[in-house]
C-alpha cells in the first residue's frame, strides 16, 4: 500500500465515521451564520457600518481563532492511537506500509477532511456575502479561506503527532486538550505572569522589548493573524499587535512559525512512533 492509499483509506474512514459530514455541517453553520448576521437583524440593518468583506472577516476573526484548532485537534487526535487501541494498526502496517507513510498519510488525510469542510462552509458564506453585501471582494475572501486551511492543518499535524506518540485514545485526547488550553487560554496568562514578574505593574516607557513581543508571536493563533496581515494588508484595520523594529516581528514570520509548529510535533510524534512496540 502506497502513501496515497493510506491517505484515501483515512479519508474514507472519516466519511464512514461521519467526521467529514459533522465537520462540514459545523463549518456551514459557523461561516454562514456569521455572514448572515451582518445584514439580517434590525440592529445590523440600521448600523452605519457598511457590510463588506472586511466586516465579515472582523466577525469571523475570534471565532476562527478558537474554533479551527478545536476541530483540527478533535479530527486527528485518535487517528493513529485509535487504530492502535483497536488492533487495526498492525494490519495497516502489515500491508506493507512504513510507519512514516502511516503518519504522513493520516495527517494528509485528516487535513483533507478539514480542507473540504472549510471550503464548503466558506463558499456558502461567500455566496451569502456576494448576494447581500454592499461590497464583497471574492479574491480577499478566497485568500482568507486558504489561510484558514493552513491554520487548521497546523492543528491537525499537532494532533497527529500526539496520536502517533501516545498509546491510547485517552492519552491522545488529554494531550490535544492540553495543547488547546495552552495556546488559546494559557499563553496569554503565562505572558502576563512573565510581564508582571519582570516589570511589575507598569510597562517601561519605551514599551515591551522586541524579544517579549516575539513570545506572543510564536503562539500559533497570533502567528496566523500575522500571516493573514502579510497577505491581506486590509486585515491590519481589525487586528492590533505591538509593533517592533526586529525582523522577526514582521508579518511574514507568521508563516515560518506556523510551519514550525506543524513540522515539530509531527516529527517528534513520528520518532516516538518508530520506537513504539505496537504489540503493547
mmCIF file with all atom_site columns, C-alpha atoms in Angstrom, residues 34-238:
data_model
loop_
_atom_site.group_PDB
_atom_site.id
_atom_site.type_symbol
_atom_site.label_atom_id
_atom_site.label_alt_id
_atom_site.label_comp_id
_atom_site.label_asym_id
_atom_site.label_entity_id
_atom_site.label_seq_id
_atom_site.pdbx_PDB_ins_code
_atom_site.Cartn_x
_atom_site.Cartn_y
_atom_site.Cartn_z
_atom_site.occupancy
_atom_site.B_iso_or_equiv
_atom_site.pdbx_formal_charge
_atom_site.auth_seq_id
_atom_site.auth_comp_id
_atom_site.auth_asym_id
_atom_site.auth_atom_id
_atom_site.pdbx_PDB_model_num
ATOM 1   C CA . UNK A 1 34  ? -21.535 34.862 10.754 1.00 0.00 ? 34  UNK A CA 1
ATOM 2   C CA . UNK A 1 35  ? -22.111 36.049 7.188  1.00 0.00 ? 35  UNK A CA 1
ATOM 3   C CA . UNK A 1 36  ? -25.863 36.270 7.738  1.00 0.00 ? 36  UNK A CA 1
ATOM 4   C CA . UNK A 1 37  ? -25.850 38.259 10.974 1.00 0.00 ? 37  UNK A CA 1
ATOM 5   C CA . UNK A 1 38  ? -24.191 41.128 9.141  1.00 0.00 ? 38  UNK A CA 1
ATOM 6   C CA . UNK A 1 39  ? -27.466 42.060 7.477  1.00 0.00 ? 39  UNK A CA 1
ATOM 7   C CA . UNK A 1 40  ? -30.498 40.185 8.868  1.00 0.00 ? 40  UNK A CA 1
ATOM 8   C CA . UNK A 1 41  ? -31.062 41.581 12.399 1.00 0.00 ? 41  UNK A CA 1
ATOM 9   C CA . UNK A 1 42  ? -32.524 45.068 12.680 1.00 0.00 ? 42  UNK A CA 1
ATOM 10  C CA . UNK A 1 43  ? -29.628 46.232 14.823 1.00 0.00 ? 43  UNK A CA 1
ATOM 11  C CA . UNK A 1 44  ? -27.236 45.452 11.981 1.00 0.00 ? 44  UNK A CA 1
ATOM 12  C CA . UNK A 1 45  ? -29.547 46.636 9.218  1.00 0.00 ? 45  UNK A CA 1
ATOM 13  C CA . UNK A 1 46  ? -29.699 50.066 10.838 1.00 0.00 ? 46  UNK A CA 1
ATOM 14  C CA . UNK A 1 47  ? -25.991 50.169 11.557 1.00 0.00 ? 47  UNK A CA 1
ATOM 15  C CA . UNK A 1 48  ? -23.798 52.819 9.967  1.00 0.00 ? 48  UNK A CA 1
ATOM 16  C CA . UNK A 1 49  ? -21.105 50.190 9.368  1.00 0.00 ? 49  UNK A CA 1
ATOM 17  C CA . UNK A 1 50  ? -21.151 49.037 5.749  1.00 0.00 ? 50  UNK A CA 1
ATOM 18  C CA . UNK A 1 51  ? -21.488 45.320 5.058  1.00 0.00 ? 51  UNK A CA 1
ATOM 19  C CA . UNK A 1 52  ? -18.266 44.412 3.330  1.00 0.00 ? 52  UNK A CA 1
ATOM 20  C CA . UNK A 1 53  ? -15.562 41.758 3.125  1.00 0.00 ? 53  UNK A CA 1
ATOM 21  C CA . UNK A 1 54  ? -13.694 43.388 5.994  1.00 0.00 ? 54  UNK A CA 1
ATOM 22  C CA . UNK A 1 55  ? -16.840 43.414 8.139  1.00 0.00 ? 55  UNK A CA 1
ATOM 23  C CA . UNK A 1 56  ? -17.237 39.684 7.523  1.00 0.00 ? 56  UNK A CA 1
ATOM 24  C CA . UNK A 1 57  ? -13.582 38.969 8.339  1.00 0.00 ? 57  UNK A CA 1
ATOM 25  C CA . UNK A 1 58  ? -13.943 41.009 11.513 1.00 0.00 ? 58  UNK A CA 1
ATOM 26  C CA . UNK A 1 59  ? -16.906 38.937 12.692 1.00 0.00 ? 59  UNK A CA 1
ATOM 27  C CA . UNK A 1 60  ? -15.068 35.711 11.807 1.00 0.00 ? 60  UNK A CA 1
ATOM 28  C CA . UNK A 1 61  ? -11.755 36.682 13.411 1.00 0.00 ? 61  UNK A CA 1
ATOM 29  C CA . UNK A 1 62  ? -12.122 35.495 17.004 1.00 0.00 ? 62  UNK A CA 1
ATOM 30  C CA . UNK A 1 63  ? -14.449 32.535 16.272 1.00 0.00 ? 63  UNK A CA 1
ATOM 31  C CA . UNK A 1 64  ? -11.946 31.296 13.681 1.00 0.00 ? 64  UNK A CA 1
ATOM 32  C CA . UNK A 1 65  ? -9.026  31.540 16.098 1.00 0.00 ? 65  UNK A CA 1
ATOM 33  C CA . UNK A 1 66  ? -10.846 29.445 18.712 1.00 0.00 ? 66  UNK A CA 1
ATOM 34  C CA . UNK A 1 67  ? -12.905 27.082 16.559 1.00 0.00 ? 67  UNK A CA 1
ATOM 35  C CA . UNK A 1 68  ? -10.398 25.911 13.929 1.00 0.00 ? 68  UNK A CA 1
ATOM 36  C CA . UNK A 1 69  ? -7.891  24.491 16.479 1.00 0.00 ? 69  UNK A CA 1
ATOM 37  C CA . UNK A 1 70  ? -10.664 22.671 18.322 1.00 0.00 ? 70  UNK A CA 1
ATOM 38  C CA . UNK A 1 71  ? -11.945 20.986 15.170 1.00 0.00 ? 71  UNK A CA 1
ATOM 39  C CA . UNK A 1 72  ? -8.450  20.176 13.905 1.00 0.00 ? 72  UNK A CA 1
ATOM 40  C CA . UNK A 1 73  ? -7.482  18.538 17.202 1.00 0.00 ? 73  UNK A CA 1
ATOM 41  C CA . UNK A 1 74  ? -10.743 16.591 17.507 1.00 0.00 ? 74  UNK A CA 1
ATOM 42  C CA . UNK A 1 75  ? -10.480 15.319 13.926 1.00 0.00 ? 75  UNK A CA 1
ATOM 43  C CA . UNK A 1 76  ? -6.976  13.899 14.318 1.00 0.00 ? 76  UNK A CA 1
ATOM 44  C CA . UNK A 1 77  ? -6.223  13.114 17.966 1.00 0.00 ? 77  UNK A CA 1
ATOM 45  C CA . UNK A 1 78  ? -7.205  9.422  17.608 1.00 0.00 ? 78  UNK A CA 1
ATOM 46  C CA . UNK A 1 79  ? -6.224  8.835  14.012 1.00 0.00 ? 79  UNK A CA 1
ATOM 47  C CA . UNK A 1 80  ? -3.266  6.579  14.956 1.00 0.00 ? 80  UNK A CA 1
ATOM 48  C CA . UNK A 1 81  ? -3.824  5.976  18.672 1.00 0.00 ? 81  UNK A CA 1
ATOM 49  C CA . UNK A 1 82  ? -7.349  4.811  17.909 1.00 0.00 ? 82  UNK A CA 1
ATOM 50  C CA . UNK A 1 83  ? -6.183  2.266  15.349 1.00 0.00 ? 83  UNK A CA 1
ATOM 51  C CA . UNK A 1 84  ? -3.515  1.049  17.734 1.00 0.00 ? 84  UNK A CA 1
ATOM 52  C CA . UNK A 1 85  ? -6.067  0.617  20.508 1.00 0.00 ? 85  UNK A CA 1
ATOM 53  C CA . UNK A 1 86  ? -8.472  -1.264 18.244 1.00 0.00 ? 86  UNK A CA 1
ATOM 54  C CA . UNK A 1 87  ? -5.749  -3.506 16.811 1.00 0.00 ? 87  UNK A CA 1
ATOM 55  C CA . UNK A 1 88  ? -6.162  -2.386 13.186 1.00 0.00 ? 88  UNK A CA 1
ATOM 56  C CA . UNK A 1 89  ? -2.804  -0.595 13.171 1.00 0.00 ? 89  UNK A CA 1
ATOM 57  C CA . UNK A 1 90  ? -0.947  -3.916 12.963 1.00 0.00 ? 90  UNK A CA 1
ATOM 58  C CA . UNK A 1 91  ? -2.962  -4.791 9.871  1.00 0.00 ? 91  UNK A CA 1
ATOM 59  C CA . UNK A 1 92  ? -2.247  -1.394 8.330  1.00 0.00 ? 92  UNK A CA 1
ATOM 60  C CA . UNK A 1 93  ? 1.496   -1.779 8.910  1.00 0.00 ? 93  UNK A CA 1
ATOM 61  C CA . UNK A 1 94  ? 1.450   -5.297 7.527  1.00 0.00 ? 94  UNK A CA 1
ATOM 62  C CA . UNK A 1 95  ? 0.206   -4.401 4.021  1.00 0.00 ? 95  UNK A CA 1
ATOM 63  C CA . UNK A 1 96  ? 3.111   -3.274 3.999  1.00 0.00 ? 96  UNK A CA 1
ATOM 64  C CA . UNK A 1 97  ? 3.413   0.375  4.937  1.00 0.00 ? 97  UNK A CA 1
ATOM 65  C CA . UNK A 1 98  ? 6.271   2.144  6.644  1.00 0.00 ? 98  UNK A CA 1
ATOM 66  C CA . UNK A 1 99  ? 5.490   3.949  9.853  1.00 0.00 ? 99  UNK A CA 1
ATOM 67  C CA . UNK A 1 100 ? 6.449   7.188  8.149  1.00 0.00 ? 100 UNK A CA 1
ATOM 68  C CA . UNK A 1 101 ? 3.822   6.554  5.461  1.00 0.00 ? 101 UNK A CA 1
ATOM 69  C CA . UNK A 1 102 ? 1.206   5.914  8.135  1.00 0.00 ? 102 UNK A CA 1
ATOM 70  C CA . UNK A 1 103 ? 1.961   9.146  9.993  1.00 0.00 ? 103 UNK A CA 1
ATOM 71  C CA . UNK A 1 104 ? 2.157   11.225 6.820  1.00 0.00 ? 104 UNK A CA 1
ATOM 72  C CA . UNK A 1 105 ? -0.903  9.581  5.287  1.00 0.00 ? 105 UNK A CA 1
ATOM 73  C CA . UNK A 1 106 ? -3.022  10.065 8.395  1.00 0.00 ? 106 UNK A CA 1
ATOM 74  C CA . UNK A 1 107 ? -2.006  13.718 8.666  1.00 0.00 ? 107 UNK A CA 1
ATOM 75  C CA . UNK A 1 108 ? -2.704  14.444 4.998  1.00 0.00 ? 108 UNK A CA 1
ATOM 76  C CA . UNK A 1 109 ? -5.971  12.515 5.087  1.00 0.00 ? 109 UNK A CA 1
ATOM 77  C CA . UNK A 1 110 ? -7.319  14.464 8.068  1.00 0.00 ? 110 UNK A CA 1
ATOM 78  C CA . UNK A 1 111 ? -6.039  17.699 6.555  1.00 0.00 ? 111 UNK A CA 1
ATOM 79  C CA . UNK A 1 112 ? -8.158  16.787 3.541  1.00 0.00 ? 112 UNK A CA 1
ATOM 80  C CA . UNK A 1 113 ? -11.191 16.428 5.800  1.00 0.00 ? 113 UNK A CA 1
ATOM 81  C CA . UNK A 1 114 ? -10.781 19.858 7.385  1.00 0.00 ? 114 UNK A CA 1
ATOM 82  C CA . UNK A 1 115 ? -9.991  21.371 3.968  1.00 0.00 ? 115 UNK A CA 1
ATOM 83  C CA . UNK A 1 116 ? -13.230 20.109 2.431  1.00 0.00 ? 116 UNK A CA 1
ATOM 84  C CA . UNK A 1 117 ? -15.188 21.274 5.463  1.00 0.00 ? 117 UNK A CA 1
ATOM 85  C CA . UNK A 1 118 ? -13.721 24.787 5.384  1.00 0.00 ? 118 UNK A CA 1
ATOM 86  C CA . UNK A 1 119 ? -14.130 25.118 1.613  1.00 0.00 ? 119 UNK A CA 1
ATOM 87  C CA . UNK A 1 120 ? -17.807 24.139 1.721  1.00 0.00 ? 120 UNK A CA 1
ATOM 88  C CA . UNK A 1 121 ? -18.635 26.340 4.716  1.00 0.00 ? 121 UNK A CA 1
ATOM 89  C CA . UNK A 1 122 ? -16.720 29.364 3.485  1.00 0.00 ? 122 UNK A CA 1
ATOM 90  C CA . UNK A 1 123 ? -18.020 29.005 -0.081 1.00 0.00 ? 123 UNK A CA 1
ATOM 91  C CA . UNK A 1 124 ? -21.594 29.230 1.191  1.00 0.00 ? 124 UNK A CA 1
ATOM 92  C CA . UNK A 1 125 ? -20.666 32.188 3.408  1.00 0.00 ? 125 UNK A CA 1
ATOM 93  C CA . UNK A 1 126 ? -19.082 33.879 0.403  1.00 0.00 ? 126 UNK A CA 1
ATOM 94  C CA . UNK A 1 127 ? -22.240 33.293 -1.608 1.00 0.00 ? 127 UNK A CA 1
ATOM 95  C CA . UNK A 1 128 ? -24.343 34.977 1.102  1.00 0.00 ? 128 UNK A CA 1
ATOM 96  C CA . UNK A 1 129 ? -21.964 37.933 1.148  1.00 0.00 ? 129 UNK A CA 1
ATOM 97  C CA . UNK A 1 130 ? -21.819 38.184 -2.638 1.00 0.00 ? 130 UNK A CA 1
ATOM 98  C CA . UNK A 1 131 ? -25.605 38.292 -2.937 1.00 0.00 ? 131 UNK A CA 1
ATOM 99  C CA . UNK A 1 132 ? -26.398 40.573 0.008  1.00 0.00 ? 132 UNK A CA 1
ATOM 100 C CA . UNK A 1 133 ? -23.423 42.752 0.966  1.00 0.00 ? 133 UNK A CA 1
ATOM 101 C CA . UNK A 1 134 ? -22.833 46.277 -0.259 1.00 0.00 ? 134 UNK A CA 1
ATOM 102 C CA . UNK A 1 135 ? -19.368 45.194 -1.387 1.00 0.00 ? 135 UNK A CA 1
ATOM 103 C CA . UNK A 1 136 ? -17.578 41.859 -1.434 1.00 0.00 ? 136 UNK A CA 1
ATOM 104 C CA . UNK A 1 137 ? -14.067 41.007 -2.620 1.00 0.00 ? 137 UNK A CA 1
ATOM 105 C CA . UNK A 1 138 ? -14.031 37.338 -3.581 1.00 0.00 ? 138 UNK A CA 1
ATOM 106 C CA . UNK A 1 139 ? -10.239 37.318 -4.009 1.00 0.00 ? 139 UNK A CA 1
ATOM 107 C CA . UNK A 1 140 ? -9.605  38.610 -0.488 1.00 0.00 ? 140 UNK A CA 1
ATOM 108 C CA . UNK A 1 141 ? -12.106 36.165 0.996  1.00 0.00 ? 141 UNK A CA 1
ATOM 109 C CA . UNK A 1 142 ? -10.573 33.351 -1.040 1.00 0.00 ? 142 UNK A CA 1
ATOM 110 C CA . UNK A 1 143 ? -7.121  34.158 0.344  1.00 0.00 ? 143 UNK A CA 1
ATOM 111 C CA . UNK A 1 144 ? -8.518  34.203 3.863  1.00 0.00 ? 144 UNK A CA 1
ATOM 112 C CA . UNK A 1 145 ? -10.101 30.812 3.232  1.00 0.00 ? 145 UNK A CA 1
ATOM 113 C CA . UNK A 1 146 ? -6.773  29.323 2.102  1.00 0.00 ? 146 UNK A CA 1
ATOM 114 C CA . UNK A 1 147 ? -5.001  30.749 5.148  1.00 0.00 ? 147 UNK A CA 1
ATOM 115 C CA . UNK A 1 148 ? -7.679  29.296 7.397  1.00 0.00 ? 148 UNK A CA 1
ATOM 116 C CA . UNK A 1 149 ? -6.986  25.892 5.855  1.00 0.00 ? 149 UNK A CA 1
ATOM 117 C CA . UNK A 1 150 ? -3.282  26.329 6.640  1.00 0.00 ? 150 UNK A CA 1
ATOM 118 C CA . UNK A 1 151 ? -4.179  27.229 10.223 1.00 0.00 ? 151 UNK A CA 1
ATOM 119 C CA . UNK A 1 152 ? -6.347  24.137 10.527 1.00 0.00 ? 152 UNK A CA 1
ATOM 120 C CA . UNK A 1 153 ? -3.631  21.935 9.021  1.00 0.00 ? 153 UNK A CA 1
ATOM 121 C CA . UNK A 1 154 ? -1.221  23.044 11.761 1.00 0.00 ? 154 UNK A CA 1
ATOM 122 C CA . UNK A 1 155 ? -3.515  21.676 14.454 1.00 0.00 ? 155 UNK A CA 1
ATOM 123 C CA . UNK A 1 156 ? -4.183  18.504 12.503 1.00 0.00 ? 156 UNK A CA 1
ATOM 124 C CA . UNK A 1 157 ? -0.402  17.984 12.409 1.00 0.00 ? 157 UNK A CA 1
ATOM 125 C CA . UNK A 1 158 ? -0.259  18.683 16.156 1.00 0.00 ? 158 UNK A CA 1
ATOM 126 C CA . UNK A 1 159 ? -2.935  16.107 16.904 1.00 0.00 ? 159 UNK A CA 1
ATOM 127 C CA . UNK A 1 160 ? -1.484  13.525 14.510 1.00 0.00 ? 160 UNK A CA 1
ATOM 128 C CA . UNK A 1 161 ? 1.888   13.860 16.203 1.00 0.00 ? 161 UNK A CA 1
ATOM 129 C CA . UNK A 1 162 ? 0.281   13.307 19.611 1.00 0.00 ? 162 UNK A CA 1
ATOM 130 C CA . UNK A 1 163 ? -1.734  10.392 18.257 1.00 0.00 ? 163 UNK A CA 1
ATOM 131 C CA . UNK A 1 164 ? 1.425   8.761  16.896 1.00 0.00 ? 164 UNK A CA 1
ATOM 132 C CA . UNK A 1 165 ? 3.255   9.159  20.201 1.00 0.00 ? 165 UNK A CA 1
ATOM 133 C CA . UNK A 1 166 ? 0.503   8.048  22.590 1.00 0.00 ? 166 UNK A CA 1
ATOM 134 C CA . UNK A 1 167 ? -0.590  4.506  23.368 1.00 0.00 ? 167 UNK A CA 1
ATOM 135 C CA . UNK A 1 168 ? -4.307  5.193  23.744 1.00 0.00 ? 168 UNK A CA 1
ATOM 136 C CA . UNK A 1 169 ? -7.108  7.488  22.631 1.00 0.00 ? 169 UNK A CA 1
ATOM 137 C CA . UNK A 1 170 ? -7.473  8.782  26.179 1.00 0.00 ? 170 UNK A CA 1
ATOM 138 C CA . UNK A 1 171 ? -3.861  9.938  26.415 1.00 0.00 ? 171 UNK A CA 1
ATOM 139 C CA . UNK A 1 172 ? -4.018  11.486 22.948 1.00 0.00 ? 172 UNK A CA 1
ATOM 140 C CA . UNK A 1 173 ? -7.221  13.316 23.907 1.00 0.00 ? 173 UNK A CA 1
ATOM 141 C CA . UNK A 1 174 ? -5.629  14.651 27.100 1.00 0.00 ? 174 UNK A CA 1
ATOM 142 C CA . UNK A 1 175 ? -2.629  15.840 25.080 1.00 0.00 ? 175 UNK A CA 1
ATOM 143 C CA . UNK A 1 176 ? -4.836  17.548 22.499 1.00 0.00 ? 176 UNK A CA 1
ATOM 144 C CA . UNK A 1 177 ? -6.883  19.205 25.239 1.00 0.00 ? 177 UNK A CA 1
ATOM 145 C CA . UNK A 1 178 ? -3.751  20.424 26.978 1.00 0.00 ? 178 UNK A CA 1
ATOM 146 C CA . UNK A 1 179 ? -2.483  21.951 23.733 1.00 0.00 ? 179 UNK A CA 1
ATOM 147 C CA . UNK A 1 180 ? -5.777  23.740 23.126 1.00 0.00 ? 180 UNK A CA 1
ATOM 148 C CA . UNK A 1 181 ? -5.790  25.132 26.654 1.00 0.00 ? 181 UNK A CA 1
ATOM 149 C CA . UNK A 1 182 ? -2.169  26.243 26.401 1.00 0.00 ? 182 UNK A CA 1
ATOM 150 C CA . UNK A 1 183 ? -2.441  28.076 23.088 1.00 0.00 ? 183 UNK A CA 1
ATOM 151 C CA . UNK A 1 184 ? -5.941  29.526 23.362 1.00 0.00 ? 184 UNK A CA 1
ATOM 152 C CA . UNK A 1 185 ? -6.092  30.332 27.079 1.00 0.00 ? 185 UNK A CA 1
ATOM 153 C CA . UNK A 1 186 ? -2.868  29.696 28.938 1.00 0.00 ? 186 UNK A CA 1
ATOM 154 C CA . UNK A 1 187 ? -0.448  31.505 26.630 1.00 0.00 ? 187 UNK A CA 1
ATOM 155 C CA . UNK A 1 188 ? -1.728  34.986 27.431 1.00 0.00 ? 188 UNK A CA 1
ATOM 156 C CA . UNK A 1 189 ? -1.866  34.140 31.128 1.00 0.00 ? 189 UNK A CA 1
ATOM 157 C CA . UNK A 1 190 ? 1.761   32.994 31.089 1.00 0.00 ? 190 UNK A CA 1
ATOM 158 C CA . UNK A 1 191 ? 2.829   36.124 29.212 1.00 0.00 ? 191 UNK A CA 1
ATOM 159 C CA . UNK A 1 192 ? 1.024   38.325 31.718 1.00 0.00 ? 192 UNK A CA 1
ATOM 160 C CA . UNK A 1 193 ? 2.655   36.479 34.615 1.00 0.00 ? 193 UNK A CA 1
ATOM 161 C CA . UNK A 1 194 ? 6.091   36.876 32.992 1.00 0.00 ? 194 UNK A CA 1
ATOM 162 C CA . UNK A 1 195 ? 5.460   40.568 32.364 1.00 0.00 ? 195 UNK A CA 1
ATOM 163 C CA . UNK A 1 196 ? 4.450   41.136 35.980 1.00 0.00 ? 196 UNK A CA 1
ATOM 164 C CA . UNK A 1 197 ? 7.451   39.174 37.233 1.00 0.00 ? 197 UNK A CA 1
ATOM 165 C CA . UNK A 1 198 ? 9.891   41.243 35.152 1.00 0.00 ? 198 UNK A CA 1
ATOM 166 C CA . UNK A 1 199 ? 8.318   44.710 35.010 1.00 0.00 ? 199 UNK A CA 1
ATOM 167 C CA . UNK A 1 200 ? 5.736   44.741 37.761 1.00 0.00 ? 200 UNK A CA 1
ATOM 168 C CA . UNK A 1 201 ? 2.516   46.722 37.315 1.00 0.00 ? 201 UNK A CA 1
ATOM 169 C CA . UNK A 1 202 ? 3.971   49.356 34.962 1.00 0.00 ? 202 UNK A CA 1
ATOM 170 C CA . UNK A 1 203 ? 5.225   48.804 31.418 1.00 0.00 ? 203 UNK A CA 1
ATOM 171 C CA . UNK A 1 204 ? 8.512   50.590 30.567 1.00 0.00 ? 204 UNK A CA 1
ATOM 172 C CA . UNK A 1 205 ? 8.064   53.960 28.848 1.00 0.00 ? 205 UNK A CA 1
ATOM 173 C CA . UNK A 1 206 ? 9.804   52.576 25.766 1.00 0.00 ? 206 UNK A CA 1
ATOM 174 C CA . UNK A 1 207 ? 7.344   49.691 25.660 1.00 0.00 ? 207 UNK A CA 1
ATOM 175 C CA . UNK A 1 208 ? 7.979   45.979 25.937 1.00 0.00 ? 208 UNK A CA 1
ATOM 176 C CA . UNK A 1 209 ? 11.196  44.748 24.312 1.00 0.00 ? 209 UNK A CA 1
ATOM 177 C CA . UNK A 1 210 ? 11.080  43.003 20.945 1.00 0.00 ? 210 UNK A CA 1
ATOM 178 C CA . UNK A 1 211 ? 12.010  39.629 22.412 1.00 0.00 ? 211 UNK A CA 1
ATOM 179 C CA . UNK A 1 212 ? 8.966   39.781 24.679 1.00 0.00 ? 212 UNK A CA 1
ATOM 180 C CA . UNK A 1 213 ? 6.690   40.647 21.763 1.00 0.00 ? 213 UNK A CA 1
ATOM 181 C CA . UNK A 1 214 ? 8.128   37.654 19.900 1.00 0.00 ? 214 UNK A CA 1
ATOM 182 C CA . UNK A 1 215 ? 6.963   35.365 22.708 1.00 0.00 ? 215 UNK A CA 1
ATOM 183 C CA . UNK A 1 216 ? 3.428   36.426 21.816 1.00 0.00 ? 216 UNK A CA 1
ATOM 184 C CA . UNK A 1 217 ? 4.023   35.939 18.110 1.00 0.00 ? 217 UNK A CA 1
ATOM 185 C CA . UNK A 1 218 ? 5.101   32.309 18.455 1.00 0.00 ? 218 UNK A CA 1
ATOM 186 C CA . UNK A 1 219 ? 1.616   31.366 19.599 1.00 0.00 ? 219 UNK A CA 1
ATOM 187 C CA . UNK A 1 220 ? 0.013   29.691 16.524 1.00 0.00 ? 220 UNK A CA 1
ATOM 188 C CA . UNK A 1 221 ? -3.140  31.818 16.739 1.00 0.00 ? 221 UNK A CA 1
ATOM 189 C CA . UNK A 1 222 ? -1.101  35.028 16.778 1.00 0.00 ? 222 UNK A CA 1
ATOM 190 C CA . UNK A 1 223 ? 1.140   33.722 14.012 1.00 0.00 ? 223 UNK A CA 1
ATOM 191 C CA . UNK A 1 224 ? -1.989  33.010 11.940 1.00 0.00 ? 224 UNK A CA 1
ATOM 192 C CA . UNK A 1 225 ? -3.205  36.597 12.278 1.00 0.00 ? 225 UNK A CA 1
ATOM 193 C CA . UNK A 1 226 ? 0.217   37.941 11.300 1.00 0.00 ? 226 UNK A CA 1
ATOM 194 C CA . UNK A 1 227 ? 0.239   35.632 8.274  1.00 0.00 ? 227 UNK A CA 1
ATOM 195 C CA . UNK A 1 228 ? -3.186  36.945 7.256  1.00 0.00 ? 228 UNK A CA 1
ATOM 196 C CA . UNK A 1 229 ? -1.919  40.525 7.581  1.00 0.00 ? 229 UNK A CA 1
ATOM 197 C CA . UNK A 1 230 ? 1.064   39.660 5.364  1.00 0.00 ? 230 UNK A CA 1
ATOM 198 C CA . UNK A 1 231 ? -1.255  38.510 2.570  1.00 0.00 ? 231 UNK A CA 1
ATOM 199 C CA . UNK A 1 232 ? -4.265  40.774 3.204  1.00 0.00 ? 232 UNK A CA 1
ATOM 200 C CA . UNK A 1 233 ? -2.998  44.237 4.285  1.00 0.00 ? 233 UNK A CA 1
ATOM 201 C CA . UNK A 1 234 ? -6.561  45.419 4.986  1.00 0.00 ? 234 UNK A CA 1
ATOM 202 C CA . UNK A 1 235 ? -6.698  42.922 7.845  1.00 0.00 ? 235 UNK A CA 1
ATOM 203 C CA . UNK A 1 236 ? -4.498  45.287 9.874  1.00 0.00 ? 236 UNK A CA 1
ATOM 204 C CA . UNK A 1 237 ? -7.534  47.531 10.376 1.00 0.00 ? 237 UNK A CA 1
ATOM 205 C CA . UNK A 1 238 ? -9.236  44.893 12.566 1.00 0.00 ? 238 UNK A CA 1
#
